Coordinates of C-alpha atoms in Angstrom, one line a residue:
X677 CA 140.0 147.3 64.5
X678 CA 138.7 150.3 62.5
X679 CA 141.4 152.0 60.4
X680 CA 142.7 155.6 60.2
X681 CA 144.9 157.7 57.9
X682 CA 148.2 159.4 58.6
X683 CA 148.8 161.1 55.3
X684 CA 149.2 158.2 52.9
X685 CA 149.7 155.7 55.8
X686 CA 146.8 153.5 56.8
X687 CA 147.0 152.2 60.3
X688 CA 144.7 150.8 63.0
X689 CA 143.1 153.7 64.7
X690 CA 144.8 152.9 68.1
X691 CA 148.5 152.6 68.2
X692 CA 150.9 151.5 71.0
X693 CA 153.5 153.7 72.7
X694 CA 156.5 151.6 73.8
X695 CA 158.4 154.2 75.9
X696 CA 157.2 152.9 79.3
X697 CA 158.4 149.4 78.5
X698 CA 162.0 150.6 79.1
X699 CA 162.0 154.1 80.6
X700 CA 160.2 156.9 82.5
X701 CA 157.4 155.1 84.2
X702 CA 159.1 153.0 86.9
X703 CA 156.0 152.0 88.9
X704 CA 155.8 148.2 88.9
X705 CA 159.3 147.9 87.4
X706 CA 160.2 146.7 83.9
X707 CA 159.6 143.2 82.5
X708 CA 160.9 142.6 79.0
X709 CA 159.1 139.3 78.6
X710 CA 155.7 140.9 79.5
X711 CA 156.4 143.8 77.2
X712 CA 157.1 141.5 74.3
X713 CA 153.8 139.6 75.1
X714 CA 152.1 143.0 75.0
X715 CA 153.5 143.8 71.6
X716 CA 152.4 140.4 70.3
X717 CA 148.9 140.8 71.7
X718 CA 148.6 144.3 70.2
X719 CA 149.4 143.0 66.8
X720 CA 146.9 140.2 67.2
X721 CA 144.2 142.8 68.1
X722 CA 144.8 144.9 65.1
X723 CA 147.2 147.5 66.4
X724 CA 149.7 148.3 63.6
X725 CA 151.4 151.6 64.7
X726 CA 154.2 150.9 67.2
X727 CA 156.0 154.0 68.5
X728 CA 159.5 154.3 70.0
X729 CA 162.5 156.6 69.9
X730 CA 166.3 156.4 70.2
X731 CA 166.2 158.4 73.4
X732 CA 164.0 155.9 75.2
X733 CA 166.5 154.2 77.5
X734 CA 168.4 155.5 75.6
X735 CA 168.5 153.0 72.8
X736 CA 167.3 149.9 74.7
X737 CA 163.6 150.4 73.8
X738 CA 164.4 150.1 70.1
X739 CA 166.4 146.9 70.9
X740 CA 163.5 145.5 72.9
X741 CA 161.1 146.1 69.9
X742 CA 163.5 144.3 67.6
X743 CA 163.1 141.2 69.8
X744 CA 159.3 141.7 70.0
X745 CA 158.9 142.1 66.2
X746 CA 161.1 139.1 65.2
X747 CA 159.1 137.3 62.5
X748 CA 156.3 140.0 62.6
X749 CA 158.0 143.1 61.3
X750 CA 155.9 143.2 58.2
X751 CA 152.7 143.3 60.3
X752 CA 153.4 146.8 61.8
X753 CA 154.0 150.4 60.9
X754 CA 157.2 151.0 62.9
X755 CA 157.8 154.6 64.1
X756 CA 160.9 156.0 65.8
X757 CA 162.4 159.4 66.5
X758 CA 165.6 161.3 66.4
X759 CA 166.8 164.7 67.6
X760 CA 167.1 164.6 71.4
X761 CA 170.5 162.9 71.1
X762 CA 173.3 164.7 69.2
X763 CA 175.5 162.5 67.1
X764 CA 177.8 165.4 66.1
X765 CA 179.0 166.5 69.5
X766 CA 176.6 169.5 69.8
X767 CA 175.0 170.4 73.1
X768 CA 171.3 170.1 73.2
X769 CA 168.9 169.2 70.4
X770 CA 170.4 168.2 67.1
X771 CA 168.5 167.7 63.9
X772 CA 171.3 168.6 61.6
X773 CA 171.6 166.5 58.5
X774 CA 174.9 165.0 59.7
X775 CA 173.3 163.9 63.0
X776 CA 170.2 162.5 61.3
X777 CA 172.4 160.3 59.0
X778 CA 174.1 158.8 62.0
X779 CA 170.9 158.5 64.0
X780 CA 168.9 156.6 61.3
X781 CA 171.7 154.1 60.8
X782 CA 171.8 153.5 64.6
X783 CA 168.0 153.0 64.8
X784 CA 168.0 150.7 61.8
X785 CA 170.6 148.5 63.4
X786 CA 169.0 148.4 66.8
X787 CA 165.5 147.7 65.3
X788 CA 167.0 145.0 63.1
X789 CA 165.1 146.3 60.1
X790 CA 166.0 147.7 56.6
X791 CA 163.6 150.6 56.8
X792 CA 161.6 152.8 59.3
X793 CA 158.0 153.4 58.3
X794 CA 157.6 156.7 60.1
X795 CA 160.6 158.7 61.2
X796 CA 159.9 161.7 63.5
X797 CA 161.9 164.7 64.4
X798 CA 161.4 164.4 68.2
X799 CA 161.6 168.1 69.0
X800 CA 162.3 171.2 66.8
X801 CA 166.0 172.1 66.7
X802 CA 166.0 175.8 66.4
X803 CA 169.7 175.8 65.4
X804 CA 168.9 173.9 62.2
X805 CA 166.4 175.3 59.6
X806 CA 163.5 172.9 59.3
X807 CA 164.0 173.0 55.5
X808 CA 167.5 171.4 56.0
X809 CA 166.1 168.8 58.4
X810 CA 163.3 167.8 56.1
X811 CA 165.6 167.9 53.1
X812 CA 167.9 165.3 54.8
X813 CA 164.9 163.2 55.6
X814 CA 163.7 163.3 52.0
X815 CA 167.1 162.0 51.0
X816 CA 166.6 159.1 53.4
X817 CA 163.3 158.3 51.7
X818 CA 165.1 158.3 48.3
X819 CA 167.7 155.9 49.8
X820 CA 165.0 153.6 51.1
X821 CA 165.9 153.9 54.8
X822 CA 162.6 155.6 55.8
X823 CA 159.2 155.6 54.2
X824 CA 157.4 158.6 55.8
X825 CA 158.3 161.8 57.7
X826 CA 156.8 162.9 61.0
X827 CA 157.3 165.9 63.3
X828 CA 156.6 166.2 67.0
X829 CA 155.4 169.1 69.1
X830 CA 155.7 171.7 66.3
X831 CA 153.8 174.9 65.6
X832 CA 151.9 176.0 62.5
X833 CA 154.7 177.9 60.9
X834 CA 157.1 174.9 61.2
X835 CA 154.5 172.5 59.9
X836 CA 153.8 174.7 56.8
X837 CA 157.6 175.2 56.1
X838 CA 158.3 171.5 56.5
X839 CA 155.4 170.3 54.3
X840 CA 156.5 172.7 51.5
X841 CA 159.8 170.7 51.3
X842 CA 158.4 167.2 51.4
X843 CA 154.9 165.9 52.5
X844 CA 154.6 165.2 56.2
X845 CA 152.6 162.2 57.1
X846 CA 152.0 162.8 60.8
X847 CA 152.5 165.3 63.6
X848 CA 152.7 163.8 67.1
X849 CA 151.9 166.0 70.1
X850 CA 150.4 165.6 73.5
X851 CA 146.6 165.7 73.3
X852 CA 144.0 164.4 75.8
X853 CA 141.0 165.4 77.8
X854 CA 143.4 167.4 80.0
X855 CA 145.7 168.7 77.3
X856 CA 143.7 170.5 74.6
X857 CA 146.4 172.9 73.2
X858 CA 146.2 171.4 69.7
X859 CA 142.5 172.2 69.0
X860 CA 142.6 175.9 68.1
X861 CA 145.3 176.1 65.5
X862 CA 147.2 172.8 64.9
X863 CA 144.4 170.4 64.0
X864 CA 142.8 172.8 61.4
X865 CA 146.2 173.2 59.7
X866 CA 146.9 169.5 59.7
X867 CA 143.5 168.8 58.1
X868 CA 144.1 171.6 55.5
X869 CA 147.4 169.9 54.5
X870 CA 146.2 166.3 54.8
X871 CA 148.5 165.4 57.7
X872 CA 147.5 162.9 60.3
X873 CA 147.7 163.5 64.1
X874 CA 149.1 161.1 66.7
X875 CA 148.3 162.1 70.3
X876 CA 150.8 160.8 72.9
X877 CA 150.0 160.6 76.6
X878 CA 146.3 160.3 75.7
X879 CA 145.5 159.1 79.2
X880 CA 147.4 161.9 80.9
X881 CA 150.3 159.7 81.9
X882 CA 147.9 157.3 83.6
X883 CA 146.3 160.1 85.6
X884 CA 143.0 160.0 83.7
X885 CA 142.5 156.3 84.5
X886 CA 141.9 157.2 88.1
X887 CA 144.2 154.5 89.3
X888 CA 146.7 156.9 90.9
X889 CA 145.2 158.8 93.9
X890 CA 148.3 160.3 95.4
X891 CA 151.7 161.3 94.0
X892 CA 153.1 159.4 97.0
X893 CA 152.3 156.2 95.1
X894 CA 154.9 157.1 92.5
X895 CA 158.6 155.9 93.1
X896 CA 161.1 158.7 93.2
X897 CA 162.6 157.3 89.9
X898 CA 159.3 157.8 88.1
X899 CA 159.3 160.5 85.4
X900 CA 155.9 161.8 86.7
X901 CA 157.5 163.1 89.9
X902 CA 159.0 166.0 87.9
X903 CA 155.7 166.7 86.1
X904 CA 153.9 169.8 87.4
X905 CA 150.5 168.2 87.1
X906 CA 151.6 165.6 89.7
X907 CA 152.9 168.2 92.2
X908 CA 151.2 168.7 95.6
X909 CA 148.3 171.0 95.2
X910 CA 148.0 170.5 91.5
X911 CA 147.5 166.8 91.9
X912 CA 144.6 167.2 94.2
X913 CA 142.9 169.7 91.9
X914 CA 143.4 167.5 88.9
X915 CA 141.7 164.6 90.6
X916 CA 138.5 166.4 89.8
X917 CA 138.8 165.8 86.1
X918 CA 139.7 162.1 86.8
X919 CA 136.6 161.7 89.0
X920 CA 134.3 163.5 86.5
X921 CA 135.6 161.1 83.8
X922 CA 134.9 158.1 86.0
X923 CA 131.3 159.2 86.6
X924 CA 130.7 159.5 82.9
X925 CA 132.5 156.2 82.2
X926 CA 130.2 154.4 84.7
X927 CA 127.2 155.6 82.7
X928 CA 128.8 154.5 79.5
X929 CA 129.6 151.1 80.9
X930 CA 133.3 151.3 80.0
X931 CA 136.5 152.1 81.9
X932 CA 137.8 155.7 82.2
X933 CA 140.7 154.8 79.9
X934 CA 138.4 153.5 77.3
X935 CA 136.2 156.6 77.4
X936 CA 139.1 159.0 77.3
X937 CA 140.4 157.2 74.2
X938 CA 137.0 157.0 72.6
X939 CA 136.7 160.8 73.1
X940 CA 139.9 161.2 71.1
X941 CA 138.8 158.7 68.4
X942 CA 135.5 160.7 68.0
X943 CA 137.6 163.8 67.0
X944 CA 138.2 162.3 63.5
X945 CA 139.5 159.4 61.3
X946 CA 142.9 161.2 61.0
X947 CA 143.7 160.9 64.8
X948 CA 145.6 157.8 66.1
X949 CA 146.3 157.9 69.8
X950 CA 149.2 155.9 71.1
X951 CA 148.5 154.9 74.7
X952 CA 151.5 153.4 76.2
X953 CA 151.5 150.3 78.3
X954 CA 153.8 147.4 79.2
X955 CA 151.1 145.0 80.3
X956 CA 148.8 142.8 78.2
X957 CA 145.8 143.5 80.5
X958 CA 146.1 147.3 80.0
X959 CA 146.6 146.8 76.3
X960 CA 143.4 144.8 76.0
X961 CA 141.5 147.4 78.0
X962 CA 142.8 150.3 75.8
X963 CA 142.0 148.5 72.6
X964 CA 138.4 148.1 73.9
X965 CA 138.0 151.8 73.2
X966 CA 137.6 150.9 69.5
X967 CA 134.1 149.6 70.3
X968 CA 133.0 152.4 72.6
X969 CA 130.4 154.8 71.1
X970 CA 129.8 158.1 72.9
X971 CA 126.6 160.1 72.5
X972 CA 126.7 163.9 71.6
X973 CA 125.7 164.7 75.2
X974 CA 128.5 162.5 76.6
X975 CA 131.0 164.1 74.3
X976 CA 129.9 167.6 75.3
X977 CA 130.2 166.7 79.0
X978 CA 133.7 165.3 78.4
X979 CA 134.6 168.5 76.5
X980 CA 133.7 170.3 79.7
X981 CA 135.8 168.4 82.2
X982 CA 137.5 170.5 84.8
X983 CA 140.7 171.8 83.1
X984 CA 144.1 170.5 84.5
X985 CA 146.4 172.9 86.3
X986 CA 150.2 172.8 86.0
X987 CA 152.3 172.5 82.8
X988 CA 152.1 169.2 81.0
X989 CA 155.9 168.9 81.0
X990 CA 158.6 170.1 83.3
X991 CA 159.8 173.7 82.6
X992 CA 162.9 172.7 80.7
X993 CA 161.0 170.3 78.5
X994 CA 158.3 172.9 77.8
X995 CA 161.0 175.1 76.3
X996 CA 161.5 172.5 73.6
X997 CA 157.9 172.7 72.4
X998 CA 157.5 174.9 69.3
X999 CA 154.4 177.1 69.2

């Protein structure tokens, strides 16, 4: 697999998001054994960045990855996140230094490792100055508990303030053919500062693959039931972009997922999408995007897909996004 840079971190240019192995996407159920096989196959194919968070489950996704990485920990760049769970008794988001110190020890124990390669603040805690949060993370680097600092869904001002305290390796935010918010301001600042970018939900939570044709196919327990882009009316409109993508992918001779990922990879060597899957077959399909080359004309057509309607998170979660 070709390589990419997240600050000083070198990783395979496609990563693996592990959330769906334990939480959120309940279609098809959960199968730990298949998830572990998926992680092993990812490593075999050159995927090095593996992404989780303490809140996934909560906690059980980190424990699952510990089992999956037994004997192979040194082959991956392991990323996890803190901040959506308070460890100090506060309500809501908590990135206070005291909560971080408890959170990191919990993640280290569950992941059965002595260090975390990339430790993200999951969402900005407006009750704690970002300088205090990053200062506490810098202390964890000095203590050897983490290697690099990441931020998720943050705006330009937060990025600059954080990076002034300690270098930030990566920013993780939603970015895909139907979520383009990052292009105008965030990506230019990241490149100015030498910070890598990690798009999550690069396949629109599976929508862009074209495999879901009705929200009635989703179980009531599936996280996407609360996502406005999957609501009645919005869903039918958004099928246009999925169908347009499929038409282009047929011309390319690749799957819609591979073309959607190849479009992201074409945006630069500092972008590392983390498509999530819990199945080996899907993992292999996604990794195939590394070999897909898109022409300038195809890239332009993909840039012009029908925009999605509906927020890309539920209203309460949108309030956590810093812009």
